[in-house]
Short mmCIF file of N, CA, C and O in Angstrom, two decimals:
data_model
loop_
_atom_site.label_atom_id
_atom_site.label_comp_id
_atom_site.label_asym_id
_atom_site.label_seq_id
_atom_site.Cartn_x
_atom_site.Cartn_y
_atom_site.Cartn_z
N UNK A 1 -12.11 -8.22 -73.74
CA UNK A 1 -11.65 -7.19 -74.24
C UNK A 1 -12.33 -6.40 -73.13
O UNK A 1 -14.09 -6.29 -72.94
N UNK A 2 -12.04 -5.21 -72.12
CA UNK A 2 -12.62 -4.99 -71.09
C UNK A 2 -11.76 -3.83 -70.83
O UNK A 2 -11.00 -3.51 -70.83
N UNK A 3 -12.55 -2.87 -71.27
CA UNK A 3 -12.98 -1.71 -70.75
C UNK A 3 -11.74 -1.12 -70.43
O UNK A 3 -10.81 0.24 -70.75
N UNK A 4 -11.65 -0.98 -68.58
CA UNK A 4 -11.68 -0.45 -68.00
C UNK A 4 -9.65 -0.35 -67.76
O UNK A 4 -9.34 0.11 -67.31
N UNK A 5 -9.75 -2.22 -68.77
CA UNK A 5 -8.11 -2.37 -68.78
C UNK A 5 -7.24 -1.83 -69.73
O UNK A 5 -6.26 -2.04 -70.08
N UNK A 6 -7.47 -1.54 -71.40
CA UNK A 6 -7.29 -0.56 -71.97
C UNK A 6 -7.62 1.29 -72.14
O UNK A 6 -7.90 1.88 -73.31
N UNK A 7 -8.78 1.33 -70.72
CA UNK A 7 -8.61 3.05 -71.00
C UNK A 7 -6.99 3.75 -72.06
O UNK A 7 -7.54 4.68 -72.56
N UNK A 8 -6.30 3.08 -71.58
CA UNK A 8 -4.82 4.09 -71.83
C UNK A 8 -4.87 3.78 -73.29
O UNK A 8 -4.00 4.56 -74.04
N UNK A 9 -5.80 3.12 -74.07
CA UNK A 9 -5.57 3.08 -75.55
C UNK A 9 -6.87 3.80 -76.23
O UNK A 9 -7.57 3.94 -75.27
N UNK A 10 -6.94 4.17 -77.21
CA UNK A 10 -7.51 4.90 -78.30
C UNK A 10 -9.22 4.44 -78.68
O UNK A 10 -9.13 3.24 -79.60
N UNK A 11 -9.83 3.77 -77.46
CA UNK A 11 -11.01 3.41 -77.42
C UNK A 11 -12.11 4.45 -77.80
O UNK A 11 -11.95 5.41 -77.96
N UNK A 12 -13.31 4.39 -79.15
CA UNK A 12 -14.42 5.23 -79.30
C UNK A 12 -15.33 4.60 -78.83
O UNK A 12 -15.22 2.21 -78.88
N UNK A 13 -16.51 4.56 -79.33
CA UNK A 13 -17.72 3.69 -78.86
C UNK A 13 -18.33 2.74 -79.91
O UNK A 13 -18.19 2.19 -80.24
N UNK A 14 -17.27 3.02 -81.27
CA UNK A 14 -17.23 2.06 -82.43
C UNK A 14 -16.76 1.05 -82.13
O UNK A 14 -16.97 0.16 -82.42
N UNK A 15 -15.42 0.98 -81.84
CA UNK A 15 -14.40 -0.47 -80.87
C UNK A 15 -15.83 -0.77 -79.75
O UNK A 15 -15.63 -2.24 -80.07
N UNK A 16 -16.20 -0.34 -78.74
CA UNK A 16 -17.04 -0.80 -77.82
C UNK A 16 -18.23 -1.12 -78.80
O UNK A 16 -18.77 -2.62 -78.29
N UNK A 17 -18.49 -1.21 -79.80
CA UNK A 17 -20.20 -1.57 -80.47
C UNK A 17 -19.49 -3.02 -81.02
O UNK A 17 -20.32 -3.39 -81.25
N UNK A 18 -18.11 -2.44 -81.68
CA UNK A 18 -17.50 -3.79 -81.91
C UNK A 18 -17.49 -5.00 -81.60
O UNK A 18 -18.24 -6.04 -82.12
N UNK A 19 -17.08 -4.56 -79.97
CA UNK A 19 -16.88 -5.71 -79.39
C UNK A 19 -17.65 -6.20 -78.58
O UNK A 19 -17.43 -7.45 -78.31
N UNK A 20 -19.16 -5.54 -78.61
CA UNK A 20 -20.49 -6.01 -77.69
C UNK A 20 -21.58 -6.72 -78.97
O UNK A 20 -21.98 -7.57 -79.47
N UNK A 21 -20.88 -6.01 -80.41
CA UNK A 21 -21.48 -7.18 -82.47
C UNK A 21 -22.89 -6.50 -82.03
O UNK A 21 -23.90 -7.06 -81.57
N UNK A 22 -23.11 -5.22 -81.65
CA UNK A 22 -24.01 -3.86 -81.61
C UNK A 22 -23.90 -3.08 -82.26
O UNK A 22 -22.60 -2.98 -82.28
N UNK A 23 -25.17 -2.08 -83.02
CA UNK A 23 -24.41 -1.09 -83.66
C UNK A 23 -24.17 0.12 -82.20
O UNK A 23 -24.87 -0.55 -81.45
N UNK A 24 -23.55 0.66 -83.09
CA UNK A 24 -23.05 1.88 -81.94
C UNK A 24 -24.88 2.62 -81.46
O UNK A 24 -24.90 2.74 -80.03
N UNK A 25 -25.42 2.62 -82.05
CA UNK A 25 -26.70 3.15 -81.76
C UNK A 25 -27.72 2.53 -80.90
O UNK A 25 -27.79 2.67 -79.57
N UNK A 26 -27.72 0.86 -81.13
CA UNK A 26 -28.20 0.03 -80.11
C UNK A 26 -27.35 0.02 -78.50
O UNK A 26 -27.85 -0.17 -77.46
N UNK A 27 -25.87 -0.04 -78.94
CA UNK A 27 -24.72 -0.37 -77.65
C UNK A 27 -25.33 1.29 -76.97
O UNK A 27 -25.71 0.85 -75.45
N UNK A 28 -25.41 2.85 -77.48
CA UNK A 28 -25.84 3.81 -76.86
C UNK A 28 -26.65 3.31 -75.50
O UNK A 28 -27.24 3.88 -74.63
N UNK A 29 -27.82 2.77 -76.44
CA UNK A 29 -29.45 2.54 -75.97
C UNK A 29 -29.48 1.70 -75.41
O UNK A 29 -29.54 2.30 -73.71
N UNK A 30 -28.40 0.80 -75.25
CA UNK A 30 -28.70 -0.71 -74.17
C UNK A 30 -27.87 0.38 -72.42
O UNK A 30 -27.90 -0.32 -71.87
N UNK A 31 -26.17 0.83 -73.37
CA UNK A 31 -25.73 1.21 -71.94
C UNK A 31 -26.46 2.20 -71.28
O UNK A 31 -25.97 2.08 -69.84
N UNK A 32 -26.92 3.62 -71.48
CA UNK A 32 -27.59 4.12 -71.26
C UNK A 32 -28.79 3.04 -69.75
O UNK A 32 -29.51 3.52 -69.19
N UNK A 33 -29.42 2.51 -70.13
CA UNK A 33 -31.06 2.26 -69.77
C UNK A 33 -29.51 1.41 -68.70
O UNK A 33 -30.45 1.34 -67.74
N UNK A 34 -28.49 0.57 -68.44
CA UNK A 34 -27.85 0.06 -67.90
C UNK A 34 -27.48 0.92 -66.71
O UNK A 34 -27.53 0.79 -65.39
N UNK A 35 -26.52 1.75 -66.56
CA UNK A 35 -25.29 2.68 -66.65
C UNK A 35 -26.15 3.81 -66.57
O UNK A 35 -25.48 5.08 -65.12
N UNK A 36 -26.88 4.35 -66.75
CA UNK A 36 -27.72 6.04 -67.26
C UNK A 36 -26.98 7.31 -67.59
O UNK A 36 -26.92 8.39 -67.13
N UNK A 37 -25.56 6.81 -68.26
CA UNK A 37 -25.16 7.39 -69.25
C UNK A 37 -24.50 6.99 -70.50
O UNK A 37 -24.87 5.65 -70.03
N UNK A 38 -24.54 8.30 -71.11
CA UNK A 38 -23.53 7.63 -72.74
C UNK A 38 -22.59 6.70 -72.25
O UNK A 38 -21.51 6.74 -72.00
N UNK A 39 -21.69 6.07 -73.50
CA UNK A 39 -20.11 5.66 -73.57
C UNK A 39 -19.27 5.89 -73.27
O UNK A 39 -18.70 5.50 -72.81
N UNK A 40 -19.23 7.09 -74.33
CA UNK A 40 -18.27 8.27 -74.48
C UNK A 40 -18.44 8.57 -73.26
O UNK A 40 -16.99 8.94 -72.21
N UNK A 41 -19.59 9.08 -72.39
CA UNK A 41 -19.51 10.27 -70.88
C UNK A 41 -18.93 9.03 -69.87
O UNK A 41 -17.88 9.24 -68.50
N UNK A 42 -19.37 7.91 -70.12
CA UNK A 42 -18.88 7.18 -69.25
C UNK A 42 -17.51 6.92 -69.04
O UNK A 42 -17.16 6.05 -68.05
N UNK A 43 -17.05 6.21 -70.57
CA UNK A 43 -15.41 6.23 -70.91
C UNK A 43 -14.89 7.21 -70.06
O UNK A 43 -13.23 7.46 -69.66
N UNK A 44 -14.98 8.71 -70.45
CA UNK A 44 -14.85 9.72 -69.91
C UNK A 44 -14.24 9.99 -68.06
O UNK A 44 -13.41 10.56 -67.81
N UNK A 45 -14.79 9.41 -67.79
CA UNK A 45 -15.46 9.22 -66.46
C UNK A 45 -14.29 8.48 -65.58
O UNK A 45 -13.54 8.37 -65.25
N UNK A 46 -14.47 7.16 -66.76
CA UNK A 46 -13.71 5.61 -65.86
C UNK A 46 -11.94 6.82 -65.97
O UNK A 46 -10.93 6.14 -65.52
N UNK A 47 -11.72 7.15 -67.63
CA UNK A 47 -10.49 7.84 -67.42
C UNK A 47 -10.19 9.01 -66.44
O UNK A 47 -9.70 9.11 -65.96
N UNK A 48 -11.30 9.20 -66.13
CA UNK A 48 -11.07 10.68 -65.17
C UNK A 48 -10.88 10.34 -63.85
O UNK A 48 -9.53 10.10 -63.18
N UNK A 49 -11.40 8.69 -63.36
CA UNK A 49 -11.33 7.73 -62.70
C UNK A 49 -9.87 7.26 -62.40
O UNK A 49 -8.60 7.50 -61.32
N UNK A 50 -9.58 7.17 -62.95
CA UNK A 50 -7.79 6.26 -63.90
C UNK A 50 -6.87 7.50 -62.80
O UNK A 50 -6.22 7.00 -62.66
N UNK A 51 -7.01 8.28 -63.83
CA UNK A 51 -5.70 10.21 -63.29
C UNK A 51 -6.04 10.30 -62.00
O UNK A 51 -4.92 10.33 -61.64
N UNK A 52 -7.16 9.84 -61.78
CA UNK A 52 -7.40 10.50 -59.43
C UNK A 52 -5.80 9.47 -59.17
O UNK A 52 -5.71 9.97 -57.77
N UNK A 53 -6.57 8.07 -59.48
CA UNK A 53 -5.66 7.06 -58.40
C UNK A 53 -4.42 6.77 -59.33
O UNK A 53 -3.19 7.13 -58.40
N UNK A 54 -3.92 7.47 -60.26
CA UNK A 54 -2.37 7.85 -60.26
C UNK A 54 -2.07 8.86 -59.82
O UNK A 54 -1.19 9.42 -59.00
N UNK A 55 -2.83 10.12 -59.51
CA UNK A 55 -2.38 10.83 -59.26
C UNK A 55 -1.75 11.28 -57.68
O UNK A 55 -1.10 11.94 -57.08
N UNK A 56 -3.17 10.28 -57.47
CA UNK A 56 -2.66 9.99 -55.27
C UNK A 56 -2.03 9.37 -55.47
O UNK A 56 -0.94 9.66 -54.20
N UNK A 57 -1.41 8.35 -56.32
CA UNK A 57 -0.40 7.10 -56.44
C UNK A 57 0.89 7.16 -56.56
O UNK A 57 2.03 6.15 -56.11
N UNK A 58 1.25 8.18 -57.82
CA UNK A 58 2.73 7.91 -58.08
C UNK A 58 2.92 9.98 -58.26
O UNK A 58 2.76 10.48 -58.16
N UNK A 59 3.92 9.32 -58.60
CA UNK A 59 4.51 11.24 -59.27
C UNK A 59 4.57 11.85 -60.20
O UNK A 59 5.83 12.10 -60.60
N UNK A 60 4.77 10.88 -60.80
CA UNK A 60 4.20 11.02 -62.05
C UNK A 60 3.78 12.79 -62.68
O UNK A 60 2.52 13.21 -61.82
N UNK A 61 4.37 13.25 -63.64
CA UNK A 61 3.95 14.66 -63.77
C UNK A 61 2.46 14.02 -64.96
O UNK A 61 2.06 13.14 -65.02
N UNK A 62 1.30 15.33 -65.07
CA UNK A 62 0.93 15.73 -65.90
C UNK A 62 0.82 15.29 -67.41
O UNK A 62 -0.64 14.05 -67.51
N UNK A 63 1.35 15.30 -68.01
CA UNK A 63 1.49 14.81 -69.22
C UNK A 63 1.66 12.77 -68.95
O UNK A 63 0.96 12.25 -70.24
N UNK A 64 2.40 12.28 -68.81
CA UNK A 64 2.54 10.55 -68.47
C UNK A 64 1.21 10.11 -67.48
O UNK A 64 0.71 9.40 -68.35
N UNK A 65 0.51 10.82 -66.83
CA UNK A 65 -1.09 10.80 -66.05
C UNK A 65 -1.80 10.85 -67.12
O UNK A 65 -2.49 10.00 -67.65
N UNK A 66 -1.93 11.94 -68.09
CA UNK A 66 -3.01 12.00 -69.18
C UNK A 66 -2.71 11.01 -70.23
O UNK A 66 -4.28 9.98 -70.64
N UNK A 67 -1.55 11.04 -70.96
CA UNK A 67 -1.39 9.56 -71.18
C UNK A 67 -1.63 8.39 -70.91
O UNK A 67 -2.46 7.09 -71.48
N UNK A 68 -1.43 7.73 -70.24
CA UNK A 68 -1.46 6.73 -69.42
C UNK A 68 -3.77 6.33 -68.44
O UNK A 68 -3.29 5.17 -69.10
N UNK A 69 -3.97 7.68 -68.73
CA UNK A 69 -5.15 7.07 -68.50
C UNK A 69 -6.01 7.44 -69.34
O UNK A 69 -7.51 7.22 -69.22
N UNK A 70 -5.78 8.13 -70.58
CA UNK A 70 -6.20 7.44 -72.89
C UNK A 70 -6.60 9.31 -72.17
O UNK A 70 -7.17 9.26 -73.52
N UNK A 71 -6.69 9.59 -71.89
CA UNK A 71 -7.45 11.79 -72.05
C UNK A 71 -6.26 12.42 -73.40
O UNK A 71 -6.50 13.87 -73.09
N UNK A 72 -5.02 11.53 -73.55
CA UNK A 72 -3.44 11.91 -74.17
C UNK A 72 -3.32 13.27 -74.21
O UNK A 72 -1.59 12.88 -73.69
N UNK A 73 -3.14 14.31 -73.58
CA UNK A 73 -2.49 15.79 -73.41
C UNK A 73 -3.16 15.98 -71.67
O UNK A 73 -4.08 15.98 -71.51
N UNK A 74 -1.50 16.70 -71.54
CA UNK A 74 -2.35 17.45 -70.44
C UNK A 74 -3.46 18.41 -69.66
O UNK A 74 -4.09 18.48 -69.05
N UNK A 75 -3.36 18.59 -71.21
CA UNK A 75 -4.48 20.03 -71.47
C UNK A 75 -6.01 19.62 -71.68
O UNK A 75 -7.12 20.24 -70.48
N UNK A 76 -6.12 18.38 -71.97
CA UNK A 76 -7.45 17.56 -72.06
C UNK A 76 -8.13 16.87 -70.62
O UNK A 76 -8.93 17.30 -70.74
N UNK A 77 -6.94 16.40 -70.28
CA UNK A 77 -7.00 16.18 -69.04
C UNK A 77 -7.70 17.27 -68.04
O UNK A 77 -7.96 16.83 -66.83
N UNK A 78 -6.63 18.36 -67.77
CA UNK A 78 -7.24 19.33 -66.81
C UNK A 78 -8.43 19.58 -67.55
O UNK A 78 -9.95 19.92 -66.51
N UNK A 79 -8.82 19.26 -68.56
CA UNK A 79 -10.65 20.14 -68.85
C UNK A 79 -11.06 19.08 -68.44
O UNK A 79 -12.54 19.88 -67.85
N UNK A 80 -11.03 17.93 -68.81
CA UNK A 80 -11.69 16.47 -68.33
C UNK A 80 -12.49 17.02 -66.56
O UNK A 80 -13.22 16.61 -66.00
N UNK A 81 -10.99 16.55 -65.81
CA UNK A 81 -10.60 16.85 -64.35
C UNK A 81 -11.52 17.86 -64.35
O UNK A 81 -12.35 16.99 -62.93
N UNK A 82 -11.48 18.84 -64.53
CA UNK A 82 -12.01 20.12 -63.26
C UNK A 82 -13.35 19.52 -63.76
O UNK A 82 -14.74 20.22 -62.89
N UNK A 83 -13.85 19.99 -65.12
CA UNK A 83 -15.54 19.58 -65.37
C UNK A 83 -15.82 18.68 -64.29
O UNK A 83 -17.33 18.70 -64.40
N UNK A 84 -15.40 17.44 -64.19
CA UNK A 84 -15.88 16.07 -63.78
C UNK A 84 -15.75 16.50 -61.84
O UNK A 84 -16.75 15.67 -61.47
N UNK A 85 -14.34 16.79 -61.43
CA UNK A 85 -14.12 16.85 -60.13
C UNK A 85 -14.39 18.30 -59.13
O UNK A 85 -15.07 17.99 -57.94
N UNK A 86 -14.47 19.07 -60.24
CA UNK A 86 -14.20 20.58 -59.56
C UNK A 86 -13.19 20.97 -59.07
O UNK A 86 -13.25 22.27 -58.59
N UNK A 87 -11.78 20.82 -59.16
CA UNK A 87 -10.65 21.33 -59.35
C UNK A 87 -9.93 20.82 -60.43
O UNK A 87 -9.93 19.78 -61.53
N UNK A 88 -8.50 21.58 -60.24
CA UNK A 88 -7.80 21.05 -61.71
C UNK A 88 -6.40 19.56 -60.61
O UNK A 88 -6.55 19.01 -59.32
N UNK A 89 -5.80 18.32 -61.42
CA UNK A 89 -5.27 17.95 -61.38
C UNK A 89 -4.77 18.54 -60.21
O UNK A 89 -3.96 17.90 -59.08
N UNK A 90 -3.25 19.39 -60.45
CA UNK A 90 -2.71 19.93 -59.79
C UNK A 90 -3.48 19.97 -58.00
O UNK A 90 -2.55 19.45 -56.94
N UNK A 91 -4.13 20.42 -58.01
CA UNK A 91 -5.19 20.77 -56.57
C UNK A 91 -5.20 19.36 -56.01
O UNK A 91 -5.35 19.29 -54.97
N UNK A 92 -5.51 18.45 -56.64
CA UNK A 92 -5.85 17.14 -55.89
C UNK A 92 -5.40 16.18 -56.09
O UNK A 92 -5.82 15.91 -55.15
N UNK A 93 -4.14 16.52 -56.66
CA UNK A 93 -2.89 15.79 -56.32
C UNK A 93 -2.42 16.26 -54.87
O UNK A 93 -2.31 15.75 -53.99
N UNK A 94 -2.35 17.96 -54.77
CA UNK A 94 -1.62 18.75 -53.54
C UNK A 94 -2.78 17.85 -51.75
O UNK A 94 -2.31 17.40 -51.25
N UNK A 95 -4.00 17.97 -52.31
CA UNK A 95 -5.22 17.74 -51.32
C UNK A 95 -4.79 15.82 -51.01
O UNK A 95 -4.67 15.52 -49.69
N UNK A 96 -4.85 15.01 -52.32
CA UNK A 96 -5.16 13.60 -51.61
C UNK A 96 -4.11 12.91 -51.60
O UNK A 96 -4.01 11.61 -51.74
N UNK A 97 -2.58 12.66 -52.24
CA UNK A 97 -1.68 12.20 -52.55
C UNK A 97 -0.90 11.92 -51.74
O UNK A 97 -0.64 12.31 -50.46
N UNK A 98 -0.71 10.46 -51.89
CA UNK A 98 -0.42 9.22 -50.70
C UNK A 98 1.18 10.81 -50.47
O UNK A 98 1.78 11.06 -51.48
N UNK A 99 1.75 10.49 -49.60
CA UNK A 99 3.60 10.80 -48.94
C UNK A 99 4.39 10.05 -49.80
O UNK A 99 5.17 10.72 -50.27
N UNK A 100 4.53 8.89 -50.15
CA UNK A 100 5.35 8.24 -51.56
C UNK A 100 5.08 8.47 -52.65
O UNK A 100 6.39 9.20 -53.23
N UNK A 101 4.01 9.76 -52.91
CA UNK A 101 3.55 10.17 -54.06
C UNK A 101 4.46 11.48 -55.12
O UNK A 101 4.43 11.69 -55.44
N UNK A 102 4.35 12.04 -52.90
CA UNK A 102 4.75 13.21 -52.91
C UNK A 102 6.61 13.57 -53.65
O UNK A 102 7.49 14.04 -53.53
N UNK A 103 6.84 12.36 -53.15
CA UNK A 103 8.54 12.02 -53.36
C UNK A 103 8.81 11.52 -54.80
O UNK A 103 8.85 11.66 -55.52
#
């Protein structure tokens, strides 16, 4: 299992720990030592990065983008997106979408 390939799935820290054959606490410590972030923060940031990519390259609505990147709902995506990127998904798309995605 590669978490980046399964962002659209409901992944939890417990799932990641089970896959790594570690306790959740051990995974959290090892993960933070390696990446500087908790597994959940890393997973959320990876999902927001995937949302950015989809907003740039597709014309999908925010509901579909949220589902495809594992953030669930458009409201949840907006919350995390704004917290991490500093702008709304719509503003981001207006600025960075390719011409193909705008059509």
